[in-house]
Coordinates of C-alpha atoms in Angstrom, one line a residue:
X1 CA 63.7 167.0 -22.1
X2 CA 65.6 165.0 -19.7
X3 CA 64.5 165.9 -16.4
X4 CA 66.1 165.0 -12.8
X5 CA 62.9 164.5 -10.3
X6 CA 63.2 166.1 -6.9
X7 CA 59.6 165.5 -5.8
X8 CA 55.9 163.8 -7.3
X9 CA 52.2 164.2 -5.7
X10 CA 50.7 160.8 -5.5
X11 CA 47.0 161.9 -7.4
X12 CA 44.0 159.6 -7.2
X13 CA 44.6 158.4 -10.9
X14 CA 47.3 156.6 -9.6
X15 CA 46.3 154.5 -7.0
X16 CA 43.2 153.7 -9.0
X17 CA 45.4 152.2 -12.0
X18 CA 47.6 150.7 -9.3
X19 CA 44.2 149.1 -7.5
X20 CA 42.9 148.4 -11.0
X21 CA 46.7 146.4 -12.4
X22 CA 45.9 143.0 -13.7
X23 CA 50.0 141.4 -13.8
X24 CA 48.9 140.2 -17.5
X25 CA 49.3 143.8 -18.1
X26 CA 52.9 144.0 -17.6
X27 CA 54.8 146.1 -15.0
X28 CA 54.5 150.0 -16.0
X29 CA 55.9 153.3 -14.7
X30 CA 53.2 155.9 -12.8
X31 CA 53.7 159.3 -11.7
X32 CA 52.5 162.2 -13.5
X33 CA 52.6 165.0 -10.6
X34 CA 56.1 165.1 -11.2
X35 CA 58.6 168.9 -10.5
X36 CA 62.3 168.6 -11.1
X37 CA 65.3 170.4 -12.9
X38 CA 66.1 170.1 -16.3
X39 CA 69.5 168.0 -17.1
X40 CA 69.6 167.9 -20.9
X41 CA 67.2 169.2 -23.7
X42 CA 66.4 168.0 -27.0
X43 CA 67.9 170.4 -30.0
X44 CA 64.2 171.9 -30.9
X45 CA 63.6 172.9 -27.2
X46 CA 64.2 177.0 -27.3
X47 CA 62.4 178.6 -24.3
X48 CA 64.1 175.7 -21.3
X49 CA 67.5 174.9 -20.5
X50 CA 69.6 172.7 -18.4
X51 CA 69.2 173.8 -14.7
X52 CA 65.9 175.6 -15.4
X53 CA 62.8 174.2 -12.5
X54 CA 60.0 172.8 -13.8
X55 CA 56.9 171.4 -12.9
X56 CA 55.6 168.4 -15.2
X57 CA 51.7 168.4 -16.2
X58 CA 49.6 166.5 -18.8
X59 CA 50.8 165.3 -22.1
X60 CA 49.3 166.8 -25.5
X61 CA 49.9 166.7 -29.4
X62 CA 50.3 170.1 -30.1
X63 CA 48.7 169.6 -33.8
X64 CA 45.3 169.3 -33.5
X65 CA 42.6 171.8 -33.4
X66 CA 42.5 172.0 -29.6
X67 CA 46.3 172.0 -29.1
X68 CA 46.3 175.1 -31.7
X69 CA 43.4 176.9 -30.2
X70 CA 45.1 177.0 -26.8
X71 CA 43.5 173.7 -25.4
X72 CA 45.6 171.2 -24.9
X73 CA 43.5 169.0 -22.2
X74 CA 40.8 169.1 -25.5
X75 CA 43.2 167.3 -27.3
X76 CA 42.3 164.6 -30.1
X77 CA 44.9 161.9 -28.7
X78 CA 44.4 163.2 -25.0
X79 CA 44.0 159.1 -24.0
X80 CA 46.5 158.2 -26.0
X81 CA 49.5 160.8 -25.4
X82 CA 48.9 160.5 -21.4
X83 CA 47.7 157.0 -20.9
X84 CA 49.2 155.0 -23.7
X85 CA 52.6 154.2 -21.6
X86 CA 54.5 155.0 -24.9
X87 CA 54.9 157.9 -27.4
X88 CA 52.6 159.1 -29.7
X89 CA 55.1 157.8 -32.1
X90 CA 54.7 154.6 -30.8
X91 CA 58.2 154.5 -28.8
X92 CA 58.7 153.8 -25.5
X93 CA 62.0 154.9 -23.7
X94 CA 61.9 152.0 -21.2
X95 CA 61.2 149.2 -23.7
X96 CA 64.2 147.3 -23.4
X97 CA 63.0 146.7 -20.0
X98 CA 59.4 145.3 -20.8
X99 CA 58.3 148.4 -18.4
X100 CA 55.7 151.0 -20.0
X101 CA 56.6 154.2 -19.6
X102 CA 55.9 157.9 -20.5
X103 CA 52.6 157.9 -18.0
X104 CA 50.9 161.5 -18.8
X105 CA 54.3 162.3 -20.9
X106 CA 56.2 161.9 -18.0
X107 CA 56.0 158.5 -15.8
X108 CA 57.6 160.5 -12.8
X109 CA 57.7 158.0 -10.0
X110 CA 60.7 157.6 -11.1
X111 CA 64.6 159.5 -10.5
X112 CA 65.2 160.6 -14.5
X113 CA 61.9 161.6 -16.6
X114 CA 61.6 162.0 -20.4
X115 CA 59.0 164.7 -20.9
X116 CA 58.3 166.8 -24.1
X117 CA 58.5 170.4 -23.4
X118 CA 54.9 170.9 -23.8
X119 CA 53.9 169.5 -20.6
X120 CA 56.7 171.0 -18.5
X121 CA 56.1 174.5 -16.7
X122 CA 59.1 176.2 -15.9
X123 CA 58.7 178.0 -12.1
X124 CA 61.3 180.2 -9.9
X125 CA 64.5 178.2 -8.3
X126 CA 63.5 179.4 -5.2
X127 CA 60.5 177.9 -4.7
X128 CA 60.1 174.8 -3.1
X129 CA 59.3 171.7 -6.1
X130 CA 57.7 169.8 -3.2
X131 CA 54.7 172.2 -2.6
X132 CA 54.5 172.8 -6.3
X133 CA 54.8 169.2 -7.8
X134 CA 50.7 168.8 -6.9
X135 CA 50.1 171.8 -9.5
X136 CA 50.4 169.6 -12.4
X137 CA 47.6 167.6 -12.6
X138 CA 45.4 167.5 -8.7
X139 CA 45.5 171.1 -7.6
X140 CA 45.2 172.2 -11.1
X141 CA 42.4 170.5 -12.4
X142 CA 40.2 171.5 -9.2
X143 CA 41.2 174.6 -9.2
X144 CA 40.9 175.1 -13.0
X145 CA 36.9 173.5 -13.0
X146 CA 36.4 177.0 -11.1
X147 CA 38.3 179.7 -12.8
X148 CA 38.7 178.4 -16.0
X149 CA 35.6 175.8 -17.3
X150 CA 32.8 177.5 -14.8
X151 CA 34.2 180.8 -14.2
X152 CA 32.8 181.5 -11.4
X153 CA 31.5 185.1 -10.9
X154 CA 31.6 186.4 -7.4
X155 CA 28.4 186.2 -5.3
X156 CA 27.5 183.1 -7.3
X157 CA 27.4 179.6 -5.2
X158 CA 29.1 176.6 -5.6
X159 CA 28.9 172.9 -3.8
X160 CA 32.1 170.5 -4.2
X161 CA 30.7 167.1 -3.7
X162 CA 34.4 165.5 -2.2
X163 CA 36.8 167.7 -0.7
X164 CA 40.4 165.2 -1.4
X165 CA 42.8 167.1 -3.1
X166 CA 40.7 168.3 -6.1
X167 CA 37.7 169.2 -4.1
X168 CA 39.6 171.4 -1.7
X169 CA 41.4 173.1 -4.7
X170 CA 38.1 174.1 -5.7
X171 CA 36.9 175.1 -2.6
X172 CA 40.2 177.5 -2.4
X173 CA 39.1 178.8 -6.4
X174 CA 36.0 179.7 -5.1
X175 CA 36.5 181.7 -2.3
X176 CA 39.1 183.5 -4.8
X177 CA 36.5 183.8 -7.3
X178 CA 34.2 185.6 -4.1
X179 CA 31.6 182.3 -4.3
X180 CA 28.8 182.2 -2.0
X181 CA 28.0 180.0 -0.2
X182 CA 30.2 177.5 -0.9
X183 CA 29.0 173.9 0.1
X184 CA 31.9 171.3 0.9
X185 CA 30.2 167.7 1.2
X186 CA 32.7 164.8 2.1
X187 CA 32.9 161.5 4.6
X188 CA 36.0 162.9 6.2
X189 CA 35.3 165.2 9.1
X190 CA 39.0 165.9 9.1
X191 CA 38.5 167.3 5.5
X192 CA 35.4 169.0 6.0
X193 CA 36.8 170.6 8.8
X194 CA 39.8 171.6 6.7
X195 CA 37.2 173.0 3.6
X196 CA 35.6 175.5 6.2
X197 CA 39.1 176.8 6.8
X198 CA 39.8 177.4 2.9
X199 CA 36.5 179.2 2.3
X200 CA 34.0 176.7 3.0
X201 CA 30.7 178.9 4.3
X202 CA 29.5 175.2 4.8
X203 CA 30.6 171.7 5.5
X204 CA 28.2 168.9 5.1
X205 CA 28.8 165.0 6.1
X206 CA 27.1 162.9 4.0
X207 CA 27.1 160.0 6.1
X208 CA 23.9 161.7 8.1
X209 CA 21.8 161.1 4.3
X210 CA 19.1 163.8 2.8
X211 CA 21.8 166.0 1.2
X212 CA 19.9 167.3 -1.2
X213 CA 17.6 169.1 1.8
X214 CA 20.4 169.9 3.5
X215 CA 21.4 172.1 0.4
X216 CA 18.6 173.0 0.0
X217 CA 18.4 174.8 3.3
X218 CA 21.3 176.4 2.2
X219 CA 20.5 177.4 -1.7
X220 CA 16.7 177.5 -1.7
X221 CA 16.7 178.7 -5.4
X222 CA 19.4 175.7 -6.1
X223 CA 23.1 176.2 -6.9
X224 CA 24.6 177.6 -9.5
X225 CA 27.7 175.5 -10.0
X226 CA 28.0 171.7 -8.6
X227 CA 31.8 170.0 -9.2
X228 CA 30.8 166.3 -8.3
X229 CA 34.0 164.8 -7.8
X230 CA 34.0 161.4 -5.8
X231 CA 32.4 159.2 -9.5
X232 CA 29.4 158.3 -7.4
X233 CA 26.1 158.0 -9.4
X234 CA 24.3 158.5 -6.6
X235 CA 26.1 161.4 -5.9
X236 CA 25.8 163.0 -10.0
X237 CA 22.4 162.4 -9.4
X238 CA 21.9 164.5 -6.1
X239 CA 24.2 167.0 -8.1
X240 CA 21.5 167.3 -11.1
X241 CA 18.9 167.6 -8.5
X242 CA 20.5 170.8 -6.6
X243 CA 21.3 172.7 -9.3
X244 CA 19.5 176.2 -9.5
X245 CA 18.0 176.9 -13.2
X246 CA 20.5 177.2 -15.7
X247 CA 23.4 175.9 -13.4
X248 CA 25.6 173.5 -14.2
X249 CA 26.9 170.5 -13.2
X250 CA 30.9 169.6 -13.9
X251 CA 31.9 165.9 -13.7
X252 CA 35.2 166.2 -12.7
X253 CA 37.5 164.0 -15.1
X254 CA 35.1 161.6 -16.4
X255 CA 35.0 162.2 -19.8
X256 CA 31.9 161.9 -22.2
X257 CA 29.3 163.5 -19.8
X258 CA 28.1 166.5 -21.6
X259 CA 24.0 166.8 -21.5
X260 CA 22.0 169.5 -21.5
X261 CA 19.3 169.0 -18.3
X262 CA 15.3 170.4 -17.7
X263 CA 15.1 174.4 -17.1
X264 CA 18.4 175.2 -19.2
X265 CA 20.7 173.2 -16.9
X266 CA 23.7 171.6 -17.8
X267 CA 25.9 168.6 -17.3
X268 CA 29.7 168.4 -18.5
X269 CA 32.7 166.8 -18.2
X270 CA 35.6 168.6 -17.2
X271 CA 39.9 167.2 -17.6
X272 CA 42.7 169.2 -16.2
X273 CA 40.2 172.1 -15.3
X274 CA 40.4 173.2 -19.3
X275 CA 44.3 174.0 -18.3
X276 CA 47.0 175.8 -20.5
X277 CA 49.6 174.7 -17.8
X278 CA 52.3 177.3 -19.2
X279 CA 49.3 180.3 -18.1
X280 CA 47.8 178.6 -15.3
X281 CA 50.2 176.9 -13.0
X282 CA 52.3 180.1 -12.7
X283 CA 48.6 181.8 -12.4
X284 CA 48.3 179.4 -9.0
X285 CA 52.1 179.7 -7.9
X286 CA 51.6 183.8 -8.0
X287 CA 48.2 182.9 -5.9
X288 CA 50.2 180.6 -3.5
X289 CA 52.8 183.3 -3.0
X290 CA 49.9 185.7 -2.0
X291 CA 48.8 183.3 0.5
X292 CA 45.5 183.0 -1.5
X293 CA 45.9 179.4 -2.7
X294 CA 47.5 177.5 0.7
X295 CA 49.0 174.5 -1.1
X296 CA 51.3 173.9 2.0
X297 CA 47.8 173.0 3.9
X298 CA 46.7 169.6 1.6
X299 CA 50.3 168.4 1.5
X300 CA 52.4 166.1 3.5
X301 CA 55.9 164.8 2.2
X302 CA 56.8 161.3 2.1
X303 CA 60.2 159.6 1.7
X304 CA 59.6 158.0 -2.2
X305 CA 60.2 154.7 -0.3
X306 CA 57.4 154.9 1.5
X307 CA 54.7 155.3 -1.6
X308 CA 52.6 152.3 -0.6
X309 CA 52.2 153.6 3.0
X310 CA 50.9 157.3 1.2
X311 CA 48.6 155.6 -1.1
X312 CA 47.4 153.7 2.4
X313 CA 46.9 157.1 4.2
X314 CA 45.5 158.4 1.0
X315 CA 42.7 155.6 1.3
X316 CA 42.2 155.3 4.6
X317 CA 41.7 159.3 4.4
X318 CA 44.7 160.0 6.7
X319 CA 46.6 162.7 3.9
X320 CA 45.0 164.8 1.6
X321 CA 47.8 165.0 -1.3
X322 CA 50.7 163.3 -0.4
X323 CA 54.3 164.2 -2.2
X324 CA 57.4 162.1 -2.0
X325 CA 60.5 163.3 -2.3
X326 CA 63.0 161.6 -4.0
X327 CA 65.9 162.4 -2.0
X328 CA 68.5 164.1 -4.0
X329 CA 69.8 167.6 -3.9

């Protein structure tokens, strides 16, 4: 699928691989929170056409047991098919100009993307791409940790340890799920402030130290389900410590985590919120039309050539999940 980008989200993946580049390397192609309209598609493609809207997510086989089952972020060649910077066949589209592309299928910082039709979602024309272009990867993954990998059941509670995008996606899952209490625990006021007005029951600064009292004072009996977001051993380790019996701890994509813990508890790693993106993003766009999922409230829209001074607000915690538009029509 050849697809024309109108807008992509800046995710955290991103400006980690762009903090982590090493020239030696060689230049690549980011982007993978990418929403656009279909120009051309390949001869096998039957359910999309040219003009449809789509939003881009994660790349995946589509042959292996995961892929068949329904699980495509479980898939064997997950590193390979979204972090490889080529094909699984080994091709790369942008070859002839040293550049590695085809980041998560799709390398969408970028005016054209080649995408397989796996990873593309196709959404109403009347929605706007720029609010929806986050779905793909960010919003979806937190969002997914909730309903999808945990399944929350109302009444249960829930702490997000990092309220960015993905935290705040989850905080919005759980209220939808009926969580309570939901803990948000961040650095950022701003945020935290922002979590108590998506369904946060309560917002905790960690900068102030003894979190795990804190929650406690909130979930004497421990919590049920902790999504420990920020990579911060410190912070998986105050996670373990919360949890109620038989709760569980999700380590938001880091892979490789899975443990069972003392008193039936749990430990797991959790990628793209265990996502089917063809059932689950329209799942969050009919939840955003119902003003249950505010995805308007996490995003502000940059110009695309202003991406380094995004991934500055991003750091400096200025904007939540920023979007850049690419300027055409």
């Amino acid at each position: 699928m050849l697809v024309r980008i109108v807008a992509t989200g800046i995710c955290r993946t991103d400006i980690d691989l762009c903090d982590e580049w090493n020239a030696a390397d060689g230049p690549v192609v980011l982007g993978h929170e990418g929403a656009g309209i279909v120009e051309e598609a390949g001869r096998r493609v039957r359910k999309l056409r040219r003009g449809d809207h789509v939003v881009l997510s994660f790349a995946s086989c589509g042959r292996c047991g995961a892929c068949r089952r329904g699980r495509p972020a479980h898939c064997a060649r997950f590193y390979e098919a979204n972090f490889g910077f080529r094909r699984l066949d080994g091709s790369n589209a942008l070859a002839a100009s040293g550049v590695g592309g085809h980041f998560f299928g799709q390398s969408s910082f970028t005016t054209y993307a080649l995408a397989n039709a796996r990873n593309l979602v196709k959404v109403p024309k009347a929605l706007p791409l720029e609010l929806l272009a986050p779905l793909g990867c960010g919003l979806q993954t937190g969002a997914g940790t909730v309903l999808n990998t945990l399944r929350v059941p109302k009444g249960a509670s829930v702490a997000v340890f990092g309220t960015g995008g993905v935290g705040l996606a989850a905080v919005m899952a759980a209220r939808i799920a009926g969580a309570s209490p939901i803990v948000a625990v961040d650095v950022v006021p701003a945020r935290l402030a922002l979590a108590r007005e998506l369904g946060a029951t309560h917002a905790l600064d960690n900068r102030r130290g003894e979190l795990a009292a804190r929650v406690a004072t909130i979930a004497p009996r421990g919590v049920d389900s902790v999504l420990e977001i920020t990579g911060e051993p410190a912070m998986e380790r105050i996670g373990a410590a919360v949890l109620a019996p038989r709760g569980t701890l999700a380590l938001v994509a880091r892979p490789n985590r899975n443990a069972r813990l003392p008193g039936g508890r749990r430990r797991m790693s959790v990628i793209q919120g265990d996502s089917l993106p063809q059932r689950f993003i329209p799942r969050l766009v009919a939840l955003w039309r119902s003003d249950r999922f505010p995805i308007e409230r996490l995003v502000r829209i940059y110009p695309f050539g202003a991406i380094n001074r995004a991934m500055a607000d991003v750091r400096r915690g200025r904007t939540i999940k920023p979007v850049l538009r690419m300027g055409l029509t």
